[in-house]
């Protein structure tokens, strides 16, 4: 129940145990085609360039940026957590002219700040985290896409924690580049990064004046394998792709709306229990992610001791704060297969017991009743 990796669905583990075949085997090529179609359904896009990069979500981030950003390009990055900062770092490494929009951890962006940063100037890319894993904040994207498109910039969205847990509608929202990871709401082991490039993003790649600086992540070569030629580029992680295919099938068999409703309902039950205990959430209700919950640690409570007790005594793993939030919050994941009623109930009971043992000032005996009401 941490910020990822989440529990792996049993069907995914079973699929990954299938015999390994060659990465150019006709049967495997059919699996690749099916994965692309399934990912398009989850991303809600018709983008032909939608496939999983071999690597974790950070590889997806880098793949999106190295393929469209060149030295001297003006890039606006919205930073309200750890992963926005990583986007900015990559932009600097690529020699871009970096403009940052920064708000405190736990807050969302004001559109006026982004509009001011873009400033009507020629801009190659605007980057924003849709679901900030370090803080639990959800950032609306359509309005930012409109601002980016006014100056013909591409909108890049980090969907690592959102894909499979809440609506992600690339085409309707105007997102040009998106990346995700397998280890969050897809309940698949870490190791693949689904990405999607709009026609505008593909055109930016074609219009490059310089060679893509990464050989491994160069889309012009990757597409020779994932596209028509099926030309060898690197040995694909065969069994991970088996797992991703099964994970996508699990989500779509349940149905996207049902999946989103399950995540929302379990989130609301968890929050009700936390607040009934007398604790508070970091993020304002309208900005909260249903799959990643940030709980403010009460004064006088030993962060590390609580997390150790959860793990050792109850077999529950949660995450601590990152960056500016280190030691200040707990990050509790309700992602994919881990977003289950029994997990919410067990966690609330365990947390209340541990905090009582630390003599924390909490309301006892009310959390489970509040969660059950939801």
XYZ file of C-alpha atoms in Angstrom:
374
model
C 0.000 0.000 0.000
C 2.890 2.327 -0.749
C 3.357 4.719 -3.672
C 4.434 1.861 -5.931
C 5.140 -0.824 -6.844
C 1.626 -1.967 -5.989
C 0.422 -5.505 -5.397
C 0.725 -7.596 -8.564
C -2.509 -9.149 -9.802
C -2.349 -13.000 -9.654
C -3.300 -13.233 -13.331
C -0.311 -11.057 -14.219
C 2.086 -13.255 -12.256
C 0.659 -16.327 -13.956
C 0.996 -14.752 -17.413
C 4.630 -13.872 -16.764
C 5.412 -17.515 -15.991
C 4.608 -18.540 -19.579
C 7.518 -19.855 -21.695
C 9.739 -17.163 -23.201
C 9.652 -16.979 -26.999
C 11.711 -14.905 -29.420
C 11.092 -11.178 -29.684
C 10.597 -11.557 -33.455
C 8.413 -14.665 -33.207
C 5.152 -14.158 -35.170
C 3.162 -15.057 -32.054
C 4.980 -12.378 -30.081
C 4.405 -9.808 -32.832
C 0.670 -10.444 -32.419
C 1.002 -9.839 -28.678
C 2.776 -6.535 -29.387
C -0.043 -5.416 -31.650
C -2.619 -6.310 -29.021
C -0.724 -4.368 -26.336
C -0.729 -1.255 -28.529
C -4.501 -1.496 -29.023
C -5.140 -2.074 -25.314
C -2.941 0.891 -24.355
C -4.828 3.122 -26.777
C -8.016 2.196 -24.920
C -6.546 3.104 -21.533
C -4.981 6.336 -22.787
C -8.232 7.122 -24.663
C -6.315 7.988 -27.804
C -6.111 7.174 -31.484
C -2.374 7.945 -31.510
C -0.713 5.301 -33.657
C 2.539 5.825 -31.741
C 1.392 4.247 -28.477
C 3.561 1.463 -27.067
C 5.620 0.475 -23.983
C 9.237 1.580 -23.713
C 11.585 -0.996 -22.155
C 12.325 0.593 -18.777
C 10.475 2.067 -15.810
C 8.338 5.219 -15.851
C 11.427 7.416 -15.722
C 12.534 5.885 -19.039
C 9.179 6.947 -20.453
C 9.765 10.494 -19.215
C 13.185 10.590 -20.818
C 11.931 8.994 -24.058
C 9.289 11.687 -24.487
C 11.717 14.523 -23.870
C 14.834 13.372 -25.743
C 12.845 12.779 -28.915
C 11.365 16.274 -29.228
C 13.644 18.634 -27.269
C 16.813 19.999 -28.878
C 19.535 22.333 -27.550
C 18.224 25.891 -27.299
C 14.530 24.925 -27.327
C 12.425 26.881 -24.862
C 10.787 24.484 -22.402
C 8.318 25.354 -19.618
C 8.148 22.834 -16.770
C 5.512 22.959 -14.014
C 7.055 21.787 -10.742
C 4.996 21.025 -7.632
C 6.751 17.851 -6.517
C 9.666 15.508 -7.045
C 8.696 14.333 -10.527
C 8.212 17.788 -12.006
C 11.746 18.491 -10.799
C 12.964 15.446 -12.734
C 11.411 16.805 -15.928
C 13.283 20.061 -15.359
C 16.547 18.195 -14.792
C 16.195 16.315 -18.081
C 15.396 19.546 -19.948
C 18.593 21.121 -18.615
C 20.645 18.061 -19.571
C 19.295 18.398 -23.123
C 20.499 21.997 -23.306
C 17.015 23.501 -23.357
C 16.193 27.036 -22.266
C 14.351 26.083 -19.084
C 11.520 28.144 -17.584
C 10.041 26.743 -14.378
C 6.647 27.323 -12.779
C 6.996 26.390 -9.116
C 4.386 26.028 -6.369
C 4.770 24.373 -2.943
C 4.461 20.599 -2.581
C 0.805 19.689 -2.097
C -0.614 22.482 -4.258
C -1.822 22.688 -7.866
C -0.919 25.317 -10.462
C -2.743 28.549 -11.120
C -3.306 28.887 -14.863
C -2.225 32.517 -14.761
C 1.239 31.462 -13.575
C 1.621 29.059 -16.480
C 0.330 31.602 -18.981
C 2.833 34.143 -17.652
C 5.694 31.630 -17.929
C 4.805 30.822 -21.537
C 4.544 34.549 -22.139
C 3.372 34.231 -25.727
C 6.928 33.269 -26.725
C 7.889 30.448 -29.110
C 8.032 27.365 -26.879
C 8.757 23.763 -27.794
C 7.197 21.975 -24.827
C 5.170 22.494 -21.666
C 5.586 19.687 -19.135
C 3.272 18.911 -16.221
C 2.638 15.988 -13.872
C -0.980 14.819 -14.081
C -0.754 12.773 -10.865
C 2.138 13.833 -8.631
C 3.163 10.695 -6.747
C 5.230 12.602 -4.203
C 2.319 14.736 -2.985
C -1.007 13.161 -4.034
C -2.065 16.157 -6.138
C -4.038 15.838 -9.380
C -3.534 18.593 -11.955
C -6.218 19.280 -14.570
C -4.725 19.219 -18.086
C -7.147 20.571 -20.752
C -6.666 24.241 -19.828
C -2.875 23.872 -19.780
C -3.009 22.163 -23.176
C -4.933 25.140 -24.573
C -2.283 27.542 -23.238
C 0.523 25.452 -24.744
C -1.156 25.154 -28.128
C -1.573 28.935 -28.407
C 2.177 29.142 -29.013
C 2.297 25.827 -30.902
C 4.020 24.099 -27.962
C 3.609 20.420 -27.181
C 1.987 19.385 -23.887
C 3.829 16.599 -22.047
C 1.956 14.811 -19.222
C 3.330 12.474 -16.568
C 0.589 9.832 -16.170
C 2.647 7.327 -14.198
C 0.272 7.191 -11.236
C -2.944 8.126 -13.043
C -3.149 5.555 -15.857
C -5.556 2.797 -14.867
C -6.711 4.508 -11.679
C -8.500 7.621 -12.889
C -9.595 9.056 -16.246
C -6.784 9.768 -18.730
C -8.158 11.182 -21.992
C -5.236 12.231 -24.170
C -7.176 13.113 -27.309
C -10.020 14.973 -25.592
C -7.609 16.905 -23.371
C -5.124 17.820 -26.102
C -2.121 16.021 -24.604
C 0.687 15.567 -27.150
C 3.101 13.366 -25.221
C 2.312 11.104 -22.287
C 4.168 8.455 -20.357
C 3.247 6.068 -17.576
C 4.578 3.027 -15.712
C 3.399 -0.523 -15.158
C 3.931 -0.707 -11.389
C 1.175 1.618 -10.166
C -2.510 1.200 -11.066
C -1.822 -1.475 -13.690
C -0.645 -3.875 -10.940
C 2.204 -5.183 -13.066
C 5.877 -5.322 -11.967
C 8.069 -2.294 -12.733
C 9.955 -2.516 -16.002
C 7.875 -0.997 -18.806
C 6.800 2.579 -19.556
C 3.748 3.046 -21.803
C 4.119 6.173 -23.946
C 1.951 7.911 -26.513
C 2.945 10.491 -29.153
C 0.346 12.614 -30.946
C 0.726 13.459 -34.654
C 2.013 16.904 -33.580
C 4.693 15.254 -31.446
C 5.680 12.909 -34.275
C 6.003 15.901 -36.601
C 8.280 17.623 -34.074
C 10.461 14.519 -34.122
C 10.571 14.552 -37.913
C 11.468 18.261 -37.942
C 14.501 17.873 -35.665
C 17.693 19.545 -36.812
C 19.891 17.344 -34.608
C 20.143 13.627 -33.946
C 18.290 12.235 -30.911
C 20.921 12.113 -28.160
C 19.825 8.735 -26.769
C 20.400 5.647 -28.892
C 18.296 3.333 -26.719
C 15.298 5.700 -26.590
C 15.467 7.033 -30.154
C 11.891 6.737 -31.406
C 12.952 6.682 -35.041
C 14.640 3.324 -34.382
C 12.163 1.978 -31.810
C 9.340 2.371 -34.302
C 11.136 0.129 -36.751
C 10.521 -2.620 -34.202
C 7.080 -1.602 -32.917
C 5.953 -0.483 -36.383
C 5.857 -2.096 -39.796
C 9.373 -3.431 -40.357
C 9.784 -5.262 -37.024
C 13.497 -4.629 -37.350
C 15.678 -5.683 -34.424
C 16.620 -2.822 -32.103
C 17.048 -4.344 -28.639
C 15.882 -7.577 -27.065
C 12.413 -6.854 -25.719
C 11.557 -7.956 -22.149
C 9.312 -10.774 -23.356
C 7.780 -11.920 -20.094
C 7.224 -8.366 -18.862
C 5.191 -7.760 -22.006
C 3.170 -10.904 -21.279
C 2.458 -9.380 -17.880
C 1.493 -5.970 -19.274
C -0.878 -7.531 -21.783
C -2.636 -9.447 -19.003
C -2.709 -6.383 -16.731
C -4.400 -4.317 -19.444
C -6.936 -7.082 -20.050
C -7.749 -7.191 -16.330
C -8.469 -3.453 -16.281
C -10.567 -3.438 -19.435
C -12.538 -6.543 -18.423
C -13.587 -4.770 -15.214
C -14.394 -1.693 -17.295
C -12.752 1.730 -17.070
C -15.661 3.436 -15.317
C -15.948 0.607 -12.787
C -12.198 0.730 -12.131
C -12.273 4.488 -11.567
C -15.323 4.187 -9.281
C -13.591 1.485 -7.207
C -10.507 3.655 -6.707
C -12.657 6.660 -5.783
C -14.837 4.709 -3.337
C -11.893 3.140 -1.497
C -10.139 6.514 -1.343
C -13.208 8.143 0.181
C -13.513 5.346 2.747
C -9.854 5.718 3.698
C -10.134 9.489 4.064
C -13.305 9.153 6.150
C -11.496 6.786 8.506
C -8.396 8.969 8.730
C -10.412 12.087 9.515
C -12.587 10.232 12.049
C -9.324 9.315 13.787
C -8.561 13.021 14.083
C -5.810 13.067 11.463
C -5.809 15.253 8.377
C -4.944 14.943 4.719
C -2.272 17.120 3.095
C -4.153 17.910 -0.118
C -7.409 19.829 -0.507
C -10.357 17.521 -1.382
C -10.840 18.773 -4.946
C -7.169 18.135 -5.798
C -6.694 14.691 -4.247
C -5.666 11.605 -6.142
C -7.867 8.615 -5.304
C -4.956 6.215 -5.687
C -2.267 8.069 -3.683
C -3.245 9.471 -0.293
C -0.963 11.801 1.694
C -1.684 11.813 5.426
C -0.100 14.506 7.616
C 1.913 12.901 10.419
C 0.628 14.095 13.822
C 2.966 16.046 16.084
C 5.085 13.850 18.315
C 4.632 10.713 16.228
C 7.736 8.803 15.069
C 7.355 8.440 11.287
C 9.853 5.615 10.894
C 8.572 3.672 13.895
C 5.009 3.724 12.548
C 6.048 2.491 9.125
C 8.263 -0.223 10.612
C 5.431 -1.440 12.841
C 3.017 -1.528 9.917
C 5.469 -3.633 7.927
C 6.722 -5.940 10.668
C 3.480 -6.482 12.605
C 0.821 -6.201 9.883
C 2.697 -6.876 6.614
C 1.600 -3.472 5.272
C 4.037 -1.250 3.402
C 3.361 2.484 3.031
C 5.655 5.268 1.841
C 7.218 8.208 3.628
C 7.428 11.761 2.354
C 9.862 12.811 -0.381
C 11.764 16.058 -0.761
C 10.142 18.913 1.157
C 7.642 16.463 2.677
C 10.185 14.065 4.176
C 9.134 13.192 7.718
C 5.922 15.198 7.347
C 3.519 12.839 5.554
C 2.719 9.209 4.934
C 1.948 8.209 1.351
C -0.660 5.464 1.230
C -1.352 3.814 -2.107
C -4.675 2.348 -3.153
C -3.532 1.385 -6.623
C -4.925 -1.222 -8.962
C -5.186 -4.636 -7.298
C -4.297 -3.022 -3.934
C -7.385 -0.790 -4.062
C -9.611 -3.174 -2.119
C -12.027 -2.757 0.767
C -10.161 -5.230 2.967
C -6.933 -3.248 2.565
C -8.622 -0.039 3.699
C -10.107 -1.717 6.779
C -6.894 -3.517 7.739
C -4.774 -0.387 7.330
C -7.083 1.818 9.408
C -7.247 -0.731 12.225
C -3.473 -1.230 12.180
C -2.689 2.498 12.117
C -5.062 3.202 15.009
C -3.464 0.445 17.067
C 0.079 1.664 16.396
C -0.722 5.329 17.078
C -2.476 4.353 20.297
C 0.685 2.530 21.326
C 2.658 5.736 20.705
C 0.185 7.648 22.891
C -0.764 9.855 19.940
C -3.689 12.210 20.359
C -6.292 10.460 18.178
C -9.978 9.578 18.312
C -10.193 5.841 18.979
C -12.865 3.463 17.769
C -14.399 5.679 15.087
C -12.285 5.067 11.961
C -13.777 1.746 10.845
C -17.338 2.937 11.385
C -16.679 6.031 9.256
C -15.070 3.963 6.500
C -17.923 1.448 6.576
C -20.437 4.270 6.122
C -18.769 5.103 2.807
